[in-house]
Amino acid sequence: MFDEAHVRKTVAENLAGVRASIADACEHAGREVDEVELVAVTKYAELDWVRPLLELGVRSLGESRPQQLVERAEQLEGVDWHLVGHLQRNKVRRTLPATACIHSVDGMRLLQAIDRIAGEEGLRPRVLLEVNVSGEASKDGFSVESVRASWPDVLACDHVDVAGLMTMPTFTEDPAEQRLAFRSLRELRDELKALSDGRLPLTELSMGTSHDFAAAIAEGATMIRLGRTLFRGLRDG
Ligand SMILES: *Cc1c(COP(=O)(O)O)cnc(C)c1O
């Protein structure tokens, strides 16, 4: 049974805890809290768990499946939708109008498809390039070498706003190791920015999930993507 008061209270407590941890991590890093955007990843969450988050002032929601993002965009108002999972080229046209930012552009063919369709539709989507900094075979994303090699082609895309980079690092509990992966992404961003002649500011670094967002903030994350920690205590409740 859906107990609205229980859900509201749990989500409010979880969010308060997350906001306090973000503030802490920012203070340690000498950064302002408003430099870090919280993207609440709602892929595991019921719609009834998401509404209280919106009432509590969260505006950016992330989904990993384009289909679910598009459906939920019709059901909830006032949301900036972020796509964080793989996008197939044949779903680009349907997904673009609903999406404020695509974090998961994982290859040149997808970027070029988005660029072409955005041109046809008169849109200018904001996108991030997903980079597999750990080099694991099981992960999506540009390899570090391929994003470097593709850079002239990235700069040639006229209908997309390539705002920065995203990564999904290997799971580890060790904060020092967590920071290494995030630092690699930041350094790669700095390198690509230097190759862009001011044409791409590359301001965004989308990195950090529920278990490693403090390390990501320490290394310069501007967007953190949190799911589980916001909905803790609800699955059986
Ligand atoms: C699910 C997901 C997240 C959120 O992970 P949590 O561990 O639930 O915080 C972040 N990024 C991506 C790409 C995801 O698929």
mmCIF file of C-alpha atoms and ligand atoms in Angstrom, residues 39 41 43-44 63-64 84-85 103-104 130 166-168 208-211 224-230, ligand 1:
data_model
loop_
_atom_site.group_PDB
_atom_site.id
_atom_site.type_symbol
_atom_site.label_atom_id
_atom_site.label_comp_id
_atom_site.label_asym_id
_atom_site.label_seq_id
_atom_site.Cartn_x
_atom_site.Cartn_y
_atom_site.Cartn_z
ATOM 1 C CA VAL A 39 20.434 15.418 -10.640
ATOM 2 C CA VAL A 41 18.182 9.745 -10.835
ATOM 3 C CA LYS A 43 15.083 5.133 -12.696
ATOM 4 C CA TYR A 44 14.373 2.886 -9.684
ATOM 5 C CA GLU A 63 16.404 8.664 -16.235
ATOM 6 C CA SER A 64 18.493 5.971 -17.860
ATOM 7 C CA VAL A 84 21.954 9.364 -18.187
ATOM 8 C CA GLY A 85 21.707 6.020 -20.007
ATOM 9 C CA HIS A 103 24.825 12.995 -20.275
ATOM 10 C CA SER A 104 25.418 9.746 -22.117
ATOM 11 C CA GLU A 130 30.511 9.968 -21.775
ATOM 12 C CA MET A 166 30.510 12.571 -17.988
ATOM 13 C CA THR A 167 31.889 9.375 -16.506
ATOM 14 C CA MET A 168 30.630 6.321 -14.690
ATOM 15 C CA GLY A 208 29.638 11.102 -8.830
ATOM 16 C CA THR A 209 26.807 8.787 -7.779
ATOM 17 C CA SER A 210 25.356 7.908 -4.364
ATOM 18 C CA HIS A 211 28.508 6.260 -3.038
ATOM 19 C CA ILE A 224 26.222 14.717 -9.465
ATOM 20 C CA ARG A 225 23.762 11.949 -10.318
ATOM 21 C CA LEU A 226 22.175 10.459 -7.220
ATOM 22 C CA GLY A 227 19.606 7.670 -7.144
ATOM 23 C CA ARG A 228 19.666 5.105 -4.349
ATOM 24 C CA THR A 229 20.589 7.433 -1.519
ATOM 25 C CA LEU A 230 17.530 9.621 -2.173
HETATM 26 C C1 LIG B 1 21.629 4.775 -11.912
HETATM 27 C C2 LIG B 1 22.640 5.744 -12.320
HETATM 28 C C3 LIG B 1 23.126 6.684 -11.410
HETATM 29 C C4 LIG B 1 22.685 6.732 -9.957
HETATM 30 O O1 LIG B 1 23.337 5.742 -9.236
HETATM 31 P P1 LIG B 1 23.032 5.552 -7.665
HETATM 32 O O2 LIG B 1 24.022 4.552 -7.241
HETATM 33 O O3 LIG B 1 21.634 5.068 -7.573
HETATM 34 O O4 LIG B 1 23.214 6.882 -7.039
HETATM 35 C C5 LIG B 1 24.049 7.604 -11.871
HETATM 36 N N1 LIG B 1 24.506 7.586 -13.139
HETATM 37 C C6 LIG B 1 24.064 6.693 -14.041
HETATM 38 C C7 LIG B 1 24.597 6.731 -15.424
HETATM 39 C C8 LIG B 1 23.118 5.741 -13.661
HETATM 40 O O5 LIG B 1 22.701 4.837 -14.555
#
